[in-house]
Coordinates of C-alpha atoms and ligand atoms in Angstrom, one line a residue:
M1 CA 90.0 116.1 70.8
P2 CA 92.4 113.3 71.7
R3 CA 92.4 112.1 75.3
R4 CA 95.6 111.8 77.2
T5 CA 98.1 109.8 75.2
K6 CA 100.8 107.7 76.8
C7 CA 104.5 108.6 77.0
E8 CA 103.9 112.4 76.9
Q9 CA 106.4 114.4 78.8
P10 CA 105.5 117.3 81.1
E11 CA 107.6 119.5 78.8
S12 CA 105.5 118.9 75.7
H13 CA 102.3 119.8 77.7
R14 CA 103.9 122.9 79.0
I15 CA 104.9 124.1 75.5
E16 CA 101.4 123.3 74.1
L17 CA 99.8 125.3 77.0
I18 CA 102.1 128.3 76.4
D19 CA 101.2 128.3 72.7
L20 CA 97.5 128.2 73.6
L21 CA 97.8 131.1 76.1
M22 CA 99.9 133.1 73.7
N23 CA 97.2 132.8 71.0
F24 CA 94.5 133.5 73.6
E25 CA 95.5 137.2 73.4
A26 CA 93.9 137.3 70.0
E27 CA 90.9 135.3 71.2
L28 CA 90.3 137.8 74.0
R29 CA 90.0 140.6 71.5
S30 CA 87.4 138.7 69.4
K31 CA 83.7 139.1 70.1
D32 CA 83.0 135.4 69.8
L33 CA 82.4 134.2 73.3
R34 CA 82.1 130.6 72.3
R35 CA 85.5 130.7 70.7
K36 CA 87.0 132.0 73.9
V37 CA 85.3 129.4 76.0
L38 CA 86.3 126.6 73.7
S39 CA 89.9 127.6 73.7
L40 CA 89.9 127.7 77.5
V41 CA 88.5 124.2 77.5
D42 CA 91.6 123.2 75.7
A43 CA 93.7 125.0 78.3
Y44 CA 92.0 123.1 81.1
R45 CA 92.6 119.8 79.3
L46 CA 96.3 120.7 78.9
L47 CA 96.6 121.7 82.5
H48 CA 95.1 118.4 83.6
N49 CA 97.5 116.6 81.3
L50 CA 100.4 118.5 82.6
G51 CA 99.4 117.8 86.2
S52 CA 98.9 114.1 85.6
S53 CA 102.2 113.8 83.8
L54 CA 104.1 114.9 86.9
I55 CA 103.9 111.3 88.1
P56 CA 105.1 109.1 85.2
M57 CA 103.0 106.2 83.8
E58 CA 105.6 103.7 84.8
I59 CA 105.0 104.6 88.5
A60 CA 101.2 105.1 88.4
K61 CA 98.9 104.0 85.6
S62 CA 95.6 105.5 86.6
A63 CA 94.4 108.6 88.3
R64 CA 93.7 106.6 91.5
D65 CA 97.2 105.2 91.5
R66 CA 98.6 108.7 91.1
I67 CA 96.6 110.0 94.1
L68 CA 97.8 107.1 96.2
C69 CA 101.4 107.6 95.1
Y70 CA 101.2 111.3 96.1
F71 CA 99.7 110.5 99.5
R72 CA 102.4 107.8 100.2
K73 CA 105.1 110.2 99.2
Y74 CA 103.8 112.7 101.8
P75 CA 102.4 110.7 104.7
S76 CA 101.1 112.6 107.8
T77 CA 101.1 115.8 105.8
I78 CA 98.0 117.9 105.3
I79 CA 97.2 117.9 101.6
D80 CA 94.7 120.2 99.8
G81 CA 92.0 118.9 97.6
E82 CA 93.4 121.1 94.8
E83 CA 96.8 119.3 95.0
I84 CA 95.0 116.0 94.5
M85 CA 93.1 117.5 91.6
V86 CA 96.4 118.5 89.9
V87 CA 98.3 115.2 90.3
S88 CA 95.2 113.1 89.4
G89 CA 94.5 115.2 86.3
I90 CA 90.7 114.4 86.7
S91 CA 87.8 116.4 88.1
E92 CA 86.3 113.3 89.7
W93 CA 89.3 113.0 92.1
A94 CA 87.2 113.1 95.3
R95 CA 85.5 109.8 94.4
R96 CA 88.8 108.2 93.8
V97 CA 90.0 109.3 97.3
R98 CA 86.9 107.7 98.7
E99 CA 87.6 104.5 96.9
L100 CA 91.1 104.4 98.2
R101 CA 89.8 104.9 101.7
V102 CA 86.8 102.6 101.8
Q103 CA 87.5 99.9 99.2
F104 CA 91.3 99.7 99.4
G105 CA 91.7 100.4 103.1
W106 CA 94.1 103.4 103.0
S107 CA 93.6 105.5 106.1
I108 CA 93.0 108.8 104.5
I109 CA 91.4 111.2 106.9
S110 CA 89.4 114.1 105.6
G111 CA 89.0 117.5 107.3
I112 CA 85.3 116.9 107.6
T113 CA 85.7 113.6 109.5
A114 CA 88.6 115.0 111.6
K115 CA 86.4 117.9 112.8
E116 CA 83.5 115.5 113.7
M117 CA 85.9 113.2 115.6
L118 CA 87.4 116.2 117.4
K119 CA 84.1 117.1 118.9
E120 CA 83.8 113.8 120.8
E121 CA 87.3 112.4 121.1
S122 CA 89.7 115.4 121.2
P123 CA 92.6 113.7 119.3
L124 CA 94.1 117.1 118.5
V125 CA 97.2 115.6 117.0
I126 CA 97.5 112.5 114.8
N127 CA 101.0 111.5 113.9
G128 CA 102.2 115.0 114.6
V129 CA 99.5 116.5 112.5
E130 CA 97.5 119.2 114.2
I131 CA 94.0 118.1 112.9
S132 CA 92.1 121.0 114.6
E133 CA 93.7 123.2 111.9
M134 CA 92.3 121.1 109.0
K135 CA 89.9 122.6 106.6
P136 CA 87.0 120.4 105.1
N137 CA 88.8 120.1 101.7
Q138 CA 92.0 118.8 103.2
Y139 CA 93.2 115.2 103.6
F140 CA 96.1 113.3 105.1
L141 CA 97.3 109.7 105.1
A142 CA 97.4 108.5 108.7
S143 CA 98.9 105.1 108.2
P144 CA 101.5 103.8 105.7
E145 CA 99.8 100.4 105.8
E146 CA 96.9 99.3 103.6
D147 CA 94.2 97.5 105.6
R148 CA 93.4 94.3 103.6
E149 CA 90.2 93.6 105.5
A150 CA 88.8 97.0 104.4
A151 CA 87.1 95.8 101.2
R152 CA 85.1 93.2 103.0
R153 CA 84.1 95.8 105.7
W154 CA 83.1 98.2 102.9
H155 CA 80.6 95.8 101.5
V156 CA 79.1 95.3 105.0
A157 CA 78.9 99.0 105.6
N158 CA 77.4 99.5 102.2
D159 CA 74.5 97.1 103.0
I160 CA 74.0 98.7 106.4
R161 CA 73.8 102.3 105.2
K162 CA 71.1 101.4 102.7
G163 CA 69.0 99.7 105.4
K164 CA 66.4 101.1 107.8
G165 CA 67.0 102.7 111.1
G166 CA 68.8 105.7 112.5
S167 CA 72.6 106.3 112.4
K168 CA 73.0 104.9 115.9
E169 CA 71.4 101.6 114.9
K170 CA 73.6 101.5 111.8
I171 CA 76.8 102.2 113.6
I172 CA 76.2 99.5 116.3
E173 CA 75.2 97.0 113.6
F174 CA 78.5 97.7 111.8
F175 CA 80.5 97.3 115.0
R176 CA 78.7 94.1 115.9
Q177 CA 79.6 92.6 112.5
N178 CA 83.3 93.6 113.1
V179 CA 83.8 92.7 116.8
G180 CA 87.5 93.1 117.9
Q181 CA 88.5 94.8 114.6
P182 CA 89.8 98.4 114.4
I183 CA 87.4 100.5 112.4
S184 CA 88.2 104.0 111.2
G185 CA 86.0 107.1 111.8
E186 CA 85.7 107.3 108.0
E187 CA 84.1 103.9 107.9
L188 CA 81.7 104.7 110.7
R189 CA 80.7 107.9 109.0
Y190 CA 80.0 105.9 105.8
A191 CA 78.0 103.2 107.5
A192 CA 76.0 106.0 109.2
N193 CA 75.1 107.3 105.8
D194 CA 77.5 110.3 106.0
K195 CA 75.5 111.8 109.0
S196 CA 77.7 114.3 110.7
E197 CA 76.5 113.2 114.2
W198 CA 78.2 109.7 113.8
A199 CA 80.9 110.6 116.4
R200 CA 78.4 111.7 119.0
R201 CA 76.4 108.5 118.4
V202 CA 79.6 106.4 119.0
R203 CA 80.1 108.1 122.3
E204 CA 76.5 107.5 123.3
L205 CA 76.8 103.9 122.4
R206 CA 79.7 103.7 124.8
T207 CA 78.5 105.8 127.7
E208 CA 74.7 105.5 127.6
N209 CA 74.3 102.1 126.1
G210 CA 77.3 100.4 127.6
W211 CA 78.9 99.0 124.5
P212 CA 82.6 98.4 125.0
I213 CA 83.7 100.6 122.2
V214 CA 87.3 101.7 122.8
T215 CA 89.6 104.3 121.3
R216 CA 93.1 105.5 122.1
N217 CA 91.6 107.9 124.7
T218 CA 89.0 105.6 126.2
G219 CA 90.7 102.3 127.1
R220 CA 93.2 101.2 124.4
P221 CA 96.2 103.5 124.2
D222 CA 97.8 101.0 121.8
L223 CA 95.3 101.9 119.1
P224 CA 96.1 104.5 116.5
V225 CA 94.2 107.7 116.9
G226 CA 91.0 107.7 114.8
M227 CA 90.4 104.0 115.2
Y228 CA 87.5 102.4 117.1
V229 CA 87.1 98.8 118.4
L230 CA 84.0 97.0 119.8
E231 CA 85.9 94.7 122.1
Q232 CA 83.0 92.3 122.7
D233 CA 79.5 91.8 121.5
R234 CA 77.9 92.6 124.9
Q235 CA 76.7 95.6 126.8
S236 CA 78.0 96.4 130.3
P237 CA 75.5 96.1 133.2
E238 CA 73.1 98.9 133.4
H239 CA 74.5 100.3 136.6
D240 CA 78.0 100.6 135.2
R241 CA 76.9 102.9 132.4
N242 CA 76.8 106.7 132.1
I243 CA 80.5 107.2 133.0
P244 CA 81.8 110.3 131.3
D245 CA 84.7 109.6 128.9
L246 CA 87.0 111.9 130.8
V247 CA 86.4 110.0 134.1
R248 CA 86.8 106.7 132.3
R249 CA 90.2 107.7 130.9
T250 CA 91.4 109.0 134.3
V251 CA 90.5 105.8 136.1
L252 CA 92.1 103.6 133.4
E253 CA 95.3 105.7 133.4
Q254 CA 95.5 105.6 137.2
A255 CA 95.1 101.8 137.1
K256 CA 97.7 101.6 134.4
Y257 CA 95.2 99.7 132.2
R258 CA 95.2 96.7 134.5
C259 CA 92.5 94.7 136.2
A260 CA 92.4 95.5 139.9
N261 CA 91.7 91.9 140.7
C262 CA 93.9 89.6 138.4
K263 CA 96.2 92.3 136.9
W264 CA 95.1 91.4 133.4
H265 CA 96.5 93.9 130.7
H266 CA 95.6 94.0 127.0
K267 CA 99.1 92.8 126.2
K268 CA 97.9 89.4 127.4
W269 CA 95.1 89.4 124.9
N270 CA 94.7 86.2 122.9
R271 CA 92.0 84.7 120.7
S272 CA 91.0 81.9 123.2
D273 CA 90.7 84.4 126.0
P274 CA 89.5 87.7 124.4
R275 CA 89.2 89.8 127.6
F276 CA 88.8 93.5 127.9
L277 CA 88.7 96.1 130.6
E278 CA 85.5 97.5 132.2
L279 CA 84.8 100.0 134.9
H280 CA 83.0 98.9 138.0
H281 CA 81.4 100.9 140.8
S282 CA 82.9 100.1 144.3
V283 CA 79.7 101.4 145.9
P284 CA 76.8 100.5 143.6
H285 CA 74.5 103.1 142.2
S286 CA 71.6 101.7 144.2
H287 CA 73.6 102.4 147.4
G288 CA 74.3 106.0 146.4
G289 CA 77.6 105.3 144.6
K290 CA 78.7 108.0 142.1
N291 CA 80.0 108.0 138.6
E292 CA 83.2 109.6 139.8
A293 CA 86.8 108.3 139.7
E294 CA 87.0 107.7 143.5
N295 CA 84.1 105.2 143.2
L296 CA 85.3 103.4 140.1
I297 CA 87.7 100.5 139.7
V298 CA 89.1 98.8 136.6
L299 CA 88.2 95.1 136.2
C300 CA 88.7 92.7 133.3
N301 CA 85.3 91.4 132.1
V302 CA 85.9 87.9 133.7
C303 CA 86.6 89.3 137.2
H304 CA 83.8 91.8 136.7
D305 CA 81.3 89.0 135.9
Q306 CA 82.4 87.1 139.0
I307 CA 81.9 90.1 141.3
H308 CA 78.4 90.7 140.0
K309 CA 77.5 87.0 140.4
K310 CA 78.6 87.1 144.1
R311 CA 76.5 90.2 144.7
R312 CA 73.3 88.7 143.5
Ligands
LIG401 ZN1 90.6 90.4 136.1
LIG402 ZN1 80.1 96.4 137.8

């Protein structure tokens, strides 16, 4: 049985398929099960060929290219796995989607990851797409840009996921090897060995362990939804931890994302002065200060450090 040949037009596949189905009437009447099955195998092959011929070879040479072409044609649109199966013309399409995402850096979000993100971050809408409606077997392309650093990160994530330790250790290790870089939820999930609790672990690392991991909702409104950044490789002082995300967001929004002392804003960020914003208790925990908005102020890490030095 010849594999897909070049230059075949959708129309020739269509005609071949119709022929086969017309003849299948006779096959159905026969008692030979094997013959029926074999002729349907041909029908599947023809359907695959027909599907993959919808995007011409001049535009996309491989199944992976066809999948990418389809995603880019319909960005920010929820796409069913079955659609990808049709245009790719292969049954191993899910693996190709993963390659596009992790090795080539296309921000393709799956329904599974969206759901896990939703539990911790509540980004209900990404680029106008209502992600709470997504089913596990659906996907969408969140950014039209390819992230060229993704291949390097993928290798790092690959080493980490094979190593020892729980998903929390794996996630923070991945972050610490990519300080200051936006990382997608899909990558974190991968580094955490596809454990579904990865999103909860990220929140714990931020709130309980004091790592400055920010998202659009928790400190960096300039970030695309679904991206995470470890701003610096250091944990906040013990007493400034355990602030619920919702409180954090409220305090930051009220402060308009500026340091209460020097008015630093992320717009002023540069490599030689890589600051970030932290939350600080006006009345310290040890003096009965609460983890509530009224008792919290926003400081850049430089001013925060100075205040803590004075207190000692
Ligand atoms: Zn400051
Ligand atoms: Zn503090």
